[in-house]
PDB file of C-alpha atoms in Angstrom:
ATOM      1  CA  MET A   1       3.471   6.816   2.851  1.00 80.00           C
ATOM      2  CA  ARG A   2      -0.137   5.726   3.026  1.00 86.00           C
ATOM      3  CA  SER A   3      -1.387   3.821   6.049  1.00 89.00           C
ATOM      4  CA  THR A   4      -2.324   0.166   5.908  1.00 91.00           C
ATOM      5  CA  LEU A   5      -6.020   1.025   6.329  1.00 94.00           C
ATOM      6  CA  ASP A   6      -5.799   3.536   3.479  1.00 93.00           C
ATOM      7  CA  ARG A   7      -4.164   0.904   1.258  1.00 90.00           C
ATOM      8  CA  ILE A   8      -6.903  -1.593   2.136  1.00 91.00           C
ATOM      9  CA  ARG A   9      -9.619   0.979   1.315  1.00 94.00           C
ATOM     10  CA  HIS A  10      -7.845   1.738  -1.973  1.00 94.00           C
ATOM     11  CA  ALA A  11      -7.569  -1.925  -2.982  1.00 89.00           C
ATOM     12  CA  ILE A  12     -11.143  -2.863  -2.039  1.00 90.00           C
ATOM     13  CA  GLY A  13     -12.649   0.144  -3.795  1.00 93.00           C
ATOM     14  CA  PHE A  14     -10.566  -0.526  -6.887  1.00 92.00           C
ATOM     15  CA  GLU A  15     -11.663  -4.156  -7.112  1.00 85.00           C
ATOM     16  CA  LEU A  16     -15.348  -3.671  -6.292  1.00 88.00           C
ATOM     17  CA  ILE A  17     -15.890  -1.005  -8.934  1.00 91.00           C
ATOM     18  CA  ALA A  18     -13.903  -2.958 -11.542  1.00 89.00           C
ATOM     19  CA  LEU A  19     -15.705  -6.224 -10.733  1.00 85.00           C
ATOM     20  CA  VAL A  20     -19.146  -4.746 -11.356  1.00 86.00           C
ATOM     21  CA  LEU A  21     -18.001  -3.198 -14.641  1.00 86.00           C
ATOM     22  CA  ILE A  22     -16.300  -6.400 -15.845  1.00 85.00           C
ATOM     23  CA  ILE A  23     -19.217  -8.719 -15.062  1.00 87.00           C
ATOM     24  CA  VAL A  24     -21.659  -6.498 -16.942  1.00 88.00           C
ATOM     25  CA  VAL A  25     -19.394  -5.880 -19.942  1.00 84.00           C
ATOM     26  CA  LEU A  26     -18.075  -9.447 -20.420  1.00 82.00           C
ATOM     27  CA  SER A  27     -21.437 -11.119 -20.040  1.00 87.00           C
ATOM     28  CA  GLN A  28     -23.034  -8.691 -22.505  1.00 87.00           C
ATOM     29  CA  LEU A  29     -20.152  -8.359 -24.974  1.00 81.00           C
ATOM     30  CA  PHE A  30     -19.070 -12.003 -25.192  1.00 77.00           C
ATOM     31  CA  GLY A  31     -22.341 -13.737 -24.351  1.00 85.00           C
ATOM     32  CA  PHE A  32     -20.974 -15.707 -21.402  1.00 85.00           C
ATOM     33  CA  GLU A  33     -23.288 -16.446 -18.503  1.00 88.00           C
ATOM     34  CA  ALA A  34     -23.002 -13.704 -15.902  1.00 86.00           C
ATOM     35  CA  HIS A  35     -22.509 -16.181 -13.037  1.00 88.00           C
ATOM     36  CA  LYS A  36     -19.582 -17.855 -14.838  1.00 88.00           C
ATOM     37  CA  VAL A  37     -17.948 -14.520 -15.622  1.00 88.00           C
ATOM     38  CA  GLY A  38     -18.789 -13.394 -12.086  1.00 88.00           C
ATOM     39  CA  ALA A  39     -17.057 -16.387 -10.490  1.00 91.00           C
ATOM     40  CA  LEU A  40     -13.972 -15.793 -12.642  1.00 88.00           C
ATOM     41  CA  GLY A  41     -14.114 -12.098 -11.832  1.00 85.00           C
ATOM     42  CA  ILE A  42     -14.360 -12.740  -8.092  1.00 88.00           C
ATOM     43  CA  ALA A  43     -11.405 -15.159  -8.165  1.00 90.00           C
ATOM     44  CA  PHE A  44      -9.297 -12.684 -10.140  1.00 83.00           C
ATOM     45  CA  SER A  45     -10.496  -9.852  -7.944  1.00 79.00           C
ATOM     46  CA  LEU A  46      -9.364 -11.608  -4.776  1.00 84.00           C
ATOM     47  CA  PHE A  47      -5.987 -12.387  -6.316  1.00 85.00           C
ATOM     48  CA  ALA A  48      -5.617  -8.910  -7.801  1.00 81.00           C
ATOM     49  CA  THR A  49      -6.658  -7.254  -4.528  1.00 81.00           C
ATOM     50  CA  GLY A  50      -3.852  -8.955  -2.658  1.00 87.00           C
ATOM     51  CA  TRP A  51      -1.391  -8.250  -5.426  1.00 85.00           C
ATOM     52  CA  ASN A  52      -2.589  -4.631  -5.696  1.00 87.00           C
ATOM     53  CA  PHE A  53      -1.781  -4.082  -2.015  1.00 90.00           C
ATOM     54  CA  VAL A  54       1.706  -5.585  -2.333  1.00 90.00           C
ATOM     55  CA  TYR A  55       2.409  -3.949  -5.709  1.00 91.00           C
ATOM     56  CA  ASN A  56       1.470  -0.443  -4.525  1.00 92.00           C
ATOM     57  CA  LEU A  57       3.610  -0.832  -1.425  1.00 94.00           C
ATOM     58  CA  LEU A  58       6.584  -1.961  -3.543  1.00 93.00           C
ATOM     59  CA  PHE A  59       5.986   0.811  -6.087  1.00 93.00           C
ATOM     60  CA  ASP A  60       5.918   3.460  -3.332  1.00 93.00           C
ATOM     61  CA  LYS A  61       9.118   2.075  -1.818  1.00 95.00           C
ATOM     62  CA  ALA A  62      10.764   2.165  -5.254  1.00 93.00           C
ATOM     63  CA  MET A  63       9.616   5.749  -5.777  1.00 92.00           C
ATOM     64  CA  MET A  64      11.044   6.775  -2.411  1.00 93.00           C
ATOM     65  CA  LYS A  65      14.335   4.998  -3.157  1.00 94.00           C
ATOM     66  CA  TYR A  66      14.847   6.231  -6.708  1.00 92.00           C
ATOM     67  CA  ILE A  67      12.929   9.524  -6.803  1.00 89.00           C
ATOM     68  CA  GLY A  68      12.809  10.548  -3.149  1.00 90.00           C
ATOM     69  CA  GLN A  69       9.084  11.306  -3.101  1.00 87.00           C
ATOM     70  CA  LEU A  70       5.651   9.727  -3.517  1.00 88.00           C
ATOM     71  CA  GLU A  71       4.001  12.417  -5.618  1.00 87.00           C
ATOM     72  CA  LYS A  72       3.317  10.799  -8.990  1.00 87.00           C
ATOM     73  CA  GLN A  73       3.640  12.629 -12.266  1.00 89.00           C
ATOM     74  CA  ALA A  74       1.791  11.362 -15.343  1.00 92.00           C
ATOM     75  CA  LYS A  75       4.797   9.254 -16.404  1.00 92.00           C
ATOM     76  CA  HIS A  76       4.870   7.541 -12.991  1.00 92.00           C
ATOM     77  CA  ARG A  77       1.155   6.772 -13.200  1.00 90.00           C
ATOM     78  CA  ILE A  78       1.565   5.321 -16.697  1.00 93.00           C
ATOM     79  CA  ILE A  79       4.500   3.138 -15.632  1.00 92.00           C
ATOM     80  CA  HIS A  80       2.558   2.105 -12.515  1.00 92.00           C
ATOM     81  CA  ALA A  81      -0.482   1.015 -14.550  1.00 89.00           C
ATOM     82  CA  ILE A  82       1.469  -0.801 -17.291  1.00 89.00           C
ATOM     83  CA  LEU A  83       3.650  -2.786 -14.896  1.00 91.00           C
ATOM     84  CA  PHE A  84       0.675  -3.757 -12.759  1.00 89.00           C
ATOM     85  CA  GLU A  85      -1.278  -5.061 -15.739  1.00 81.00           C
ATOM     86  CA  LEU A  86       1.681  -6.956 -17.205  1.00 83.00           C
ATOM     87  CA  SER A  87       2.227  -8.639 -13.863  1.00 84.00           C
ATOM     88  CA  LEU A  88      -1.362  -9.912 -13.905  1.00 82.00           C
ATOM     89  CA  LEU A  89      -1.362 -11.012 -17.549  1.00 81.00           C
ATOM     90  CA  TRP A  90       0.889 -14.027 -17.020  1.00 78.00           C
ATOM     91  CA  ILE A  91      -1.533 -15.684 -14.565  1.00 80.00           C
ATOM     92  CA  THR A  92      -4.886 -14.728 -16.068  1.00 81.00           C
ATOM     93  CA  LEU A  93      -4.402 -16.046 -19.601  1.00 87.00           C
ATOM     94  CA  PRO A  94      -4.387 -19.807 -18.921  1.00 89.00           C
ATOM     95  CA  VAL A  95      -7.080 -19.503 -16.262  1.00 89.00           C
ATOM     96  CA  ILE A  96      -9.457 -17.653 -18.598  1.00 88.00           C
ATOM     97  CA  ALA A  97      -8.932 -20.269 -21.332  1.00 92.00           C
ATOM     98  CA  TRP A  98      -9.562 -23.141 -18.943  1.00 92.00           C
ATOM     99  CA  TRP A  99     -12.536 -21.664 -17.063  1.00 91.00           C
ATOM    100  CA  LEU A 100     -14.415 -20.399 -20.111  1.00 89.00           C
ATOM    101  CA  ASN A 101     -13.411 -23.402 -22.246  1.00 90.00           C
ATOM    102  CA  ILE A 102     -11.945 -21.240 -25.004  1.00 91.00           C
ATOM    103  CA  SER A 103      -8.675 -21.320 -26.899  1.00 94.00           C
ATOM    104  CA  LEU A 104      -5.581 -19.583 -25.601  1.00 90.00           C
ATOM    105  CA  LEU A 105      -5.842 -17.199 -28.557  1.00 93.00           C
ATOM    106  CA  ASP A 106      -9.430 -16.281 -27.666  1.00 91.00           C
ATOM    107  CA  ALA A 107      -8.404 -15.924 -24.022  1.00 89.00           C
ATOM    108  CA  PHE A 108      -5.492 -13.728 -25.091  1.00 88.00           C
ATOM    109  CA  ILE A 109      -7.777 -11.467 -27.117  1.00 89.00           C
ATOM    110  CA  MET A 110     -10.205 -11.249 -24.210  1.00 85.00           C
ATOM    111  CA  ASP A 111      -7.376 -10.645 -21.785  1.00 84.00           C
ATOM    112  CA  ILE A 112      -5.912  -7.904 -23.977  1.00 85.00           C
ATOM    113  CA  GLY A 113      -9.320  -6.228 -23.892  1.00 85.00           C
ATOM    114  CA  LEU A 114      -9.257  -6.477 -20.100  1.00 82.00           C
ATOM    115  CA  VAL A 115      -5.711  -5.128 -19.981  1.00 80.00           C
ATOM    116  CA  VAL A 116      -6.687  -2.119 -22.097  1.00 88.00           C
ATOM    117  CA  PHE A 117      -9.707  -1.540 -19.862  1.00 89.00           C
ATOM    118  CA  TYR A 118      -7.598  -1.840 -16.714  1.00 86.00           C
ATOM    119  CA  LEU A 119      -4.852   0.421 -18.042  1.00 88.00           C
ATOM    120  CA  PHE A 120      -7.326   3.278 -18.349  1.00 94.00           C
ATOM    121  CA  TYR A 121      -9.267   2.252 -15.262  1.00 95.00           C
ATOM    122  CA  THR A 122      -6.124   1.975 -13.091  1.00 93.00           C
ATOM    123  CA  TYR A 123      -4.885   5.381 -14.190  1.00 95.00           C
ATOM    124  CA  GLY A 124      -8.271   7.007 -13.654  1.00 95.00           C
ATOM    125  CA  TYR A 125      -9.028   5.272 -10.370  1.00 96.00           C
ATOM    126  CA  ASN A 126      -5.652   6.140  -8.849  1.00 94.00           C
ATOM    127  CA  LEU A 127      -5.896   9.743 -10.020  1.00 96.00           C
ATOM    128  CA  ALA A 128      -9.392  10.053  -8.538  1.00 95.00           C
ATOM    129  CA  TYR A 129      -8.343   8.261  -5.342  1.00 96.00           C
ATOM    130  CA  ASP A 130      -5.402  10.631  -4.844  1.00 93.00           C
ATOM    131  CA  LYS A 131      -7.759  13.597  -5.287  1.00 95.00           C
ATOM    132  CA  VAL A 132     -10.387  12.247  -2.873  1.00 95.00           C
ATOM    133  CA  PHE A 133      -7.846  10.826  -0.380  1.00 93.00           C
ATOM    134  CA  PRO A 134      -4.639  12.883  -0.772  1.00 91.00           C
ATOM    135  CA  ILE A 135      -1.340  11.617   0.590  1.00 84.00           C
ATOM    136  CA  PRO A 136      -0.943  13.008   4.122  1.00 76.00           C
ATOM    137  CA  ALA A 137       1.233  16.105   4.404  1.00 74.00           C
ATOM    138  CA  GLY A 138       4.870  15.463   5.195  1.00 67.00           C
ATOM    139  CA  THR A 139       5.097  12.117   3.397  1.00 62.00           C
ATOM    140  CA  THR A 140       5.955  13.353  -0.081  1.00 56.00           C
ATOM    141  CA  SER A 141       9.705  13.451   0.549  1.00 49.00           C
ATOM    142  CA  GLN A 142      12.167  11.488   2.583  1.00 46.00           C
ATOM    143  CA  ALA A 143      12.963  12.951   5.995  1.00 39.00           C
TER     144      ALA A 143
END
């Protein structure tokens, strides 16, 4: 399994890169003020960072229990990304609508765009992270 420090590095890197991308894209694409989108992004980033840490720990424990290893195949990465994004969707929708003073439908459309972005981003980031910071030898199967 990954160390706590490695998980913290993973979560912070994930959120910082995503936050910069989201602020630029949402303020340009939807015409919202960058500081308003930035504040929303920072709040979601802090929440998502904490959840990302917990979620990845739980996902690894589930992989060890049901598969007996931590090495992820493409199907595991896809399941990982989809479940993570669905778990965030339920909290972000009403907050986006309230903060940006838009309808729930508009917030849903915006949130779906974010979910699609994060599905690809999560997959790509985790793949790149595993290449740059591989799982330490001897932790890919249960002893």
